[in-house]
Coordinates of C-alpha atoms in Angstrom, one line a residue:
Chain A
M1 CA 5.9 -6.7 -26.5
T2 CA 4.8 -3.5 -25.0
V3 CA 4.7 -1.8 -21.6
G4 CA 2.8 1.5 -22.4
S5 CA 3.6 5.1 -22.3
R6 CA 3.6 6.1 -18.7
K7 CA 6.8 6.9 -16.7
Y8 CA 7.1 3.6 -14.8
P9 CA 9.8 1.2 -15.9
F10 CA 9.3 -2.5 -16.2
N11 CA 12.9 -3.8 -16.2
R12 CA 11.9 -7.0 -14.4
L13 CA 10.1 -8.2 -17.5
F14 CA 12.9 -7.5 -20.0
E15 CA 15.6 -9.0 -17.8
K16 CA 13.5 -12.2 -17.6
L17 CA 12.9 -12.4 -21.4
D18 CA 16.6 -12.2 -22.0
S19 CA 17.1 -15.0 -19.5
L20 CA 14.6 -17.1 -21.3
Y21 CA 16.6 -16.7 -24.5
D22 CA 19.8 -17.6 -22.6
E23 CA 18.1 -20.7 -21.3
G24 CA 16.9 -21.7 -24.8
I25 CA 13.2 -21.5 -23.9
L26 CA 12.8 -18.6 -26.3
T27 CA 14.2 -19.0 -29.8
D28 CA 11.8 -17.0 -32.0
K29 CA 12.5 -13.5 -33.1
M30 CA 11.0 -10.8 -30.8
F31 CA 10.6 -7.1 -30.8
A32 CA 9.9 -5.0 -27.7
Q33 CA 8.8 -1.5 -27.0
I34 CA 10.5 -0.9 -23.6
G35 CA 9.0 2.5 -22.7
T36 CA 10.8 4.1 -19.8
S37 CA 12.5 0.9 -18.8
T38 CA 16.2 1.4 -18.2
Y39 CA 17.3 -2.2 -18.9
K40 CA 18.7 -2.7 -22.4
P41 CA 17.8 -6.1 -23.9
R42 CA 20.6 -8.2 -25.4
N43 CA 18.7 -11.0 -27.1
F44 CA 16.0 -9.2 -29.0
E45 CA 15.3 -6.0 -30.9
Y46 CA 13.8 -3.1 -29.1
K47 CA 12.9 0.6 -29.2
D48 CA 11.9 2.9 -26.4
F49 CA 8.7 4.2 -28.0
I50 CA 7.1 3.4 -31.4
S51 CA 4.3 5.1 -33.3
P52 CA 0.7 3.7 -33.2
E53 CA 1.2 2.6 -36.8
E54 CA 4.3 0.6 -36.0
F55 CA 2.6 -0.7 -32.9
E56 CA -0.2 -2.1 -35.0
R57 CA 2.1 -3.5 -37.6
R58 CA 4.2 -5.3 -34.9
I59 CA 1.1 -6.8 -33.3
N60 CA -0.2 -8.0 -36.6
E61 CA 3.1 -9.6 -37.4
A62 CA 3.3 -11.5 -34.1
D63 CA 2.0 -14.9 -33.1
I64 CA 2.3 -14.2 -29.4
V65 CA 2.0 -10.8 -27.7
V66 CA 3.5 -10.2 -24.3
T67 CA 1.9 -7.1 -22.8
H68 CA 1.7 -5.3 -19.5
G69 CA -1.7 -5.3 -17.7
A70 CA -3.1 -2.2 -19.3
S71 CA -6.4 -2.9 -21.1
G72 CA -5.6 -0.9 -24.2
S73 CA -2.5 -3.0 -25.1
I74 CA -4.3 -6.3 -24.2
M75 CA -7.3 -5.4 -26.4
K76 CA -5.3 -4.4 -29.4
A77 CA -3.7 -7.9 -29.3
L78 CA -6.9 -9.7 -28.6
N79 CA -8.8 -7.9 -31.4
A80 CA -6.0 -8.8 -33.7
G81 CA -6.6 -12.5 -32.8
K82 CA -3.3 -13.1 -31.1
K83 CA -2.3 -15.3 -28.1
V84 CA -1.7 -12.9 -25.2
I85 CA 0.5 -13.2 -22.2
A86 CA -0.4 -10.3 -19.8
V87 CA 2.4 -9.5 -17.3
T88 CA 1.2 -7.5 -14.4
R89 CA 2.9 -4.4 -13.3
L90 CA 3.3 -4.5 -9.5
K91 CA 3.5 -1.7 -7.1
K92 CA 6.0 -3.5 -4.9
Y93 CA 8.6 -3.3 -7.8
G94 CA 7.8 0.4 -8.5
E95 CA 6.1 -0.5 -11.8
H96 CA 2.8 1.3 -11.2
I97 CA 1.1 3.5 -8.6
N98 CA -1.1 0.8 -7.3
D99 CA -1.9 -2.9 -8.1
H100 CA -4.9 -2.3 -10.3
Q101 CA -3.2 -4.3 -13.1
I102 CA -3.7 -7.4 -10.9
Q103 CA -7.5 -6.8 -11.0
N104 CA -7.3 -6.2 -14.8
N105 CA -5.3 -9.3 -15.6
E106 CA -7.5 -11.4 -13.3
A107 CA -10.6 -10.3 -15.2
F108 CA -9.1 -11.2 -18.5
A109 CA -7.5 -14.4 -17.2
A110 CA -10.7 -15.6 -15.5
N111 CA -12.4 -15.6 -18.9
N112 CA -9.4 -17.3 -20.5
Y113 CA -8.7 -14.4 -22.8
V114 CA -5.1 -14.1 -21.7
I115 CA -2.5 -16.0 -19.7
A116 CA -1.8 -13.7 -16.7
V117 CA 1.7 -13.6 -15.2
Y118 CA 2.4 -12.0 -11.9
E119 CA 5.9 -13.2 -11.0
M120 CA 8.6 -13.7 -13.5
E121 CA 9.1 -17.3 -12.6
E122 CA 5.7 -17.9 -14.4
L123 CA 6.7 -16.4 -17.7
G124 CA 8.6 -19.3 -19.2
E125 CA 5.7 -21.6 -18.3
A126 CA 3.3 -19.3 -20.1
F127 CA 5.3 -19.5 -23.3
L128 CA 5.6 -23.3 -23.0
K129 CA 1.8 -23.7 -22.6
I130 CA 1.3 -21.8 -25.9
Y131 CA 4.0 -23.7 -27.6
N132 CA 2.6 -27.1 -26.7
G133 CA -1.0 -26.1 -27.1
T134 CA -2.2 -26.4 -23.5
D135 CA -2.9 -22.8 -23.0
N136 CA -6.8 -23.1 -23.0
L137 CA -7.1 -19.6 -24.4
V138 CA -10.4 -18.6 -26.0
P139 CA -10.9 -15.9 -28.6
W140 CA -12.2 -12.5 -27.6
E141 CA -15.5 -11.3 -29.1
N142 CA -17.2 -8.0 -28.5
K143 CA -20.8 -8.5 -29.5
D144 CA -21.7 -4.8 -29.7
P145 CA -18.7 -2.4 -29.7
L146 CA -20.9 0.5 -30.4
A147 CA -23.2 0.0 -27.4
I148 CA -21.7 2.7 -25.3
L149 CA -21.4 5.1 -28.2
N150 CA -25.1 4.7 -29.0
L151 CA -26.1 5.1 -25.3
I152 CA -24.2 8.4 -25.1
D153 CA -25.6 9.5 -28.4
Q154 CA -29.1 8.9 -27.1
F155 CA -28.3 10.7 -23.9
I156 CA -27.1 13.7 -25.8
Q157 CA -30.1 13.9 -28.0
E158 CA -32.5 13.5 -25.0
N159 CA -30.7 16.4 -23.2
W160 CA -30.1 18.8 -26.0
Q161 CA -33.3 19.1 -28.0
Chain B
M1 CA -48.9 27.1 -19.2
E2 CA -45.9 24.9 -19.4
K3 CA -42.8 26.7 -20.3
R4 CA -41.6 25.9 -23.8
K5 CA -38.5 23.8 -23.8
K6 CA -35.7 25.7 -25.4
V7 CA -34.8 24.5 -28.9
H8 CA -31.2 24.9 -29.8
N9 CA -30.3 26.0 -33.3
R10 CA -26.8 24.6 -33.2
K11 CA -25.0 21.3 -32.5
P12 CA -24.0 20.7 -28.9
R13 CA -20.3 21.3 -28.1
I14 CA -18.8 18.2 -26.4
C15 CA -15.5 18.1 -24.5
F16 CA -13.8 14.6 -24.5
V17 CA -11.1 14.4 -21.8
S18 CA -8.9 11.7 -20.4
S19 CA -5.5 10.9 -19.1
S20 CA -3.1 9.1 -21.4
G21 CA -2.6 5.4 -22.1
G22 CA -5.6 3.1 -22.0
H23 CA -7.9 5.8 -20.8
W24 CA -7.1 7.8 -24.0
E25 CA -7.4 4.6 -26.2
Q26 CA -10.9 4.1 -25.0
L27 CA -11.9 7.8 -25.2
Q28 CA -10.9 7.8 -28.9
K29 CA -13.5 5.1 -29.6
L30 CA -16.1 8.0 -29.2
K31 CA -14.7 9.9 -32.1
P32 CA -17.9 9.4 -34.2
L33 CA -19.7 11.4 -31.6
A34 CA -17.2 14.2 -31.9
D35 CA -17.8 14.1 -35.7
K36 CA -21.5 14.0 -35.4
Y37 CA -21.7 16.9 -33.0
T38 CA -19.1 19.6 -32.3
G39 CA -16.4 17.9 -30.3
F40 CA -12.8 18.5 -29.1
F41 CA -10.4 16.2 -27.3
V42 CA -8.1 16.8 -24.3
T43 CA -5.5 14.4 -23.0
E44 CA -2.1 14.4 -21.3
K45 CA 1.1 15.2 -23.0
T46 CA 3.3 12.1 -23.4
K47 CA 6.0 10.9 -25.8
I48 CA 3.4 9.0 -27.8
E49 CA 1.6 11.3 -30.3
A50 CA -2.0 12.1 -29.9
P51 CA -3.1 13.7 -33.2
L52 CA -6.8 13.7 -32.2
A53 CA -6.2 15.9 -29.2
K54 CA -6.6 19.7 -29.4
Y55 CA -5.4 20.4 -25.9
F56 CA -2.7 18.7 -23.8
M57 CA -2.5 18.6 -20.0
L58 CA 0.5 17.9 -17.8
Q59 CA 0.8 14.1 -17.1
T60 CA 0.3 13.3 -13.5
D61 CA -1.3 10.8 -11.1
L62 CA -2.0 10.1 -7.5
K63 CA 1.6 9.1 -6.6
D64 CA 3.3 11.9 -8.5
K65 CA 5.0 14.2 -5.9
L66 CA 4.4 17.1 -8.2
M67 CA 0.7 16.3 -8.6
P68 CA -0.6 19.3 -6.6
L69 CA 1.5 21.8 -8.7
K70 CA 0.7 20.0 -11.9
M71 CA -3.0 19.9 -11.1
L72 CA -3.0 23.6 -10.3
W73 CA -1.6 24.3 -13.7
N74 CA -4.0 21.8 -15.3
A75 CA -6.9 23.4 -13.5
T76 CA -5.9 26.9 -14.7
Y77 CA -5.5 25.6 -18.2
T78 CA -8.9 23.8 -17.9
L79 CA -10.5 27.1 -17.1
F80 CA -9.0 28.7 -20.2
I81 CA -10.2 25.8 -22.3
W82 CA -13.7 26.0 -20.8
I83 CA -13.9 29.8 -21.5
K84 CA -12.7 29.3 -25.0
E85 CA -14.8 26.2 -26.0
R86 CA -17.9 26.6 -23.7
P87 CA -18.8 22.9 -23.8
D88 CA -22.4 21.7 -23.3
F89 CA -21.4 18.1 -22.4
V90 CA -18.2 16.6 -20.9
I91 CA -17.3 13.0 -21.5
T92 CA -14.4 11.3 -19.8
T93 CA -12.9 7.9 -19.3
G94 CA -10.9 9.2 -16.3
T95 CA -8.7 9.9 -14.6
M96 CA -7.4 12.9 -12.5
V97 CA -7.0 15.2 -15.4
A98 CA -10.8 15.1 -15.9
Y99 CA -11.5 16.4 -12.4
P100 CA -11.3 20.1 -13.1
F101 CA -13.7 19.6 -16.0
Y102 CA -16.0 17.7 -13.7
L103 CA -16.0 20.7 -11.3
L104 CA -16.7 23.2 -14.0
A105 CA -19.5 21.0 -15.4
V106 CA -21.1 20.9 -12.0
L107 CA -20.6 24.7 -11.5
F108 CA -22.1 25.6 -14.9
R109 CA -24.7 22.8 -14.9
K110 CA -23.5 21.0 -17.9
K111 CA -24.1 17.3 -18.4
F112 CA -21.2 15.1 -17.3
I113 CA -20.7 11.6 -18.5
F114 CA -18.2 9.3 -16.8
I115 CA -17.1 6.0 -18.4
E116 CA -15.2 3.7 -16.0
T117 CA -12.0 2.3 -17.5
F118 CA -12.2 -1.1 -19.1
G119 CA -9.1 -1.9 -17.0
R120 CA -11.2 -2.4 -13.8
A121 CA -13.5 -5.3 -13.5
N122 CA -13.7 -6.0 -9.8
M123 CA -13.1 -2.7 -8.0
P124 CA -13.9 1.0 -8.3
T125 CA -11.4 3.7 -9.2
V126 CA -10.5 6.7 -7.2
A127 CA -11.5 8.9 -10.1
G128 CA -14.9 7.1 -10.4
K129 CA -15.6 7.5 -6.7
M130 CA -14.6 11.2 -6.9
M131 CA -16.8 12.0 -9.9
E132 CA -19.7 9.6 -9.3
K133 CA -21.8 12.0 -7.2
H134 CA -22.6 14.6 -9.9
A135 CA -22.2 12.4 -13.0
D136 CA -25.3 12.6 -15.1
L137 CA -24.5 9.3 -16.8
F138 CA -22.1 6.8 -15.3
I139 CA -21.1 3.9 -17.5
V140 CA -19.1 0.7 -16.5
Q141 CA -17.6 -1.7 -19.0
W142 CA -17.9 -4.9 -17.0
E143 CA -21.1 -6.1 -15.5
S144 CA -19.2 -7.0 -12.3
Q145 CA -18.3 -3.4 -11.7
K146 CA -21.9 -2.2 -11.3
K147 CA -22.0 -3.2 -7.7
F148 CA -19.5 -0.5 -6.7
Y149 CA -21.6 2.5 -7.9
K150 CA -25.1 3.6 -7.2
N151 CA -26.2 4.5 -10.7
A152 CA -23.8 2.7 -13.0
V153 CA -25.1 1.5 -16.3
Y154 CA -23.6 -1.5 -18.2
V155 CA -24.3 -2.0 -21.9
G156 CA -21.0 -3.4 -23.2
C157 CA -17.4 -2.2 -23.7
L158 CA -15.6 0.1 -26.0
Y159 CA -13.1 -2.3 -27.4

């Protein structure tokens, strides 16, 4: 579970996760990086910020990754082959400066790479879909991760010599 | 007689600059270019370490009340970096922190490369719109985002 490094809290998400444990929907062990969120989880382990090394280790250990809508976090989890629930930070709750994470999650969800969650009522259902195998998620594959790098390299060479 | 094209006897100096978070994640995918040429990285100072970065800007964004003051500081610091490093190319994945570098690249006629963040598939960004006009290479990471920019190129994504 991660919500990124910027200064916007995401209390709504952690409160809901605690509720899902209280309701018995969640029983597995969870770790969360809560960032600048002020709510302190009761039912699962958390830290404010973790190093990139710990971040990678936590993702590799996980079966399910719950992440905010930022592409970096989503892609780390997808590239690690994990099931991803992407919870959108929304402007109306003071969670981001605009609603671009809606666009972001919609793009991923439209391709069935992630399950997108916008309101917390949807979060329990997202977990249940994964637990009972009805999530319809497809694996992410990047056919040419060096395409942009090579394009820029070519551009530099054409404009330098 | 055609004027002979200048042949440089050194590697080009490349400035890699972006804000924090996902923008910084994506920018770091270009590290092989920094190694192949002479590169240096600039990003925002946050609680998360960024060992690849040589310079750190004050973190800010469009909604930050202190943005004008922070951007003034950032712009001054950018000028210092520019004088010290004298980049030949500027590459950014956004966002506002890159704007002073964009202005200097335009002013000093250096090549400016903008990579639209992977986090936008169906709409443009404020930063993209601000820096599109004088970008020498404008790259998007979703085919669907090409329609928002005049000269956008799509070849894949960084992840």
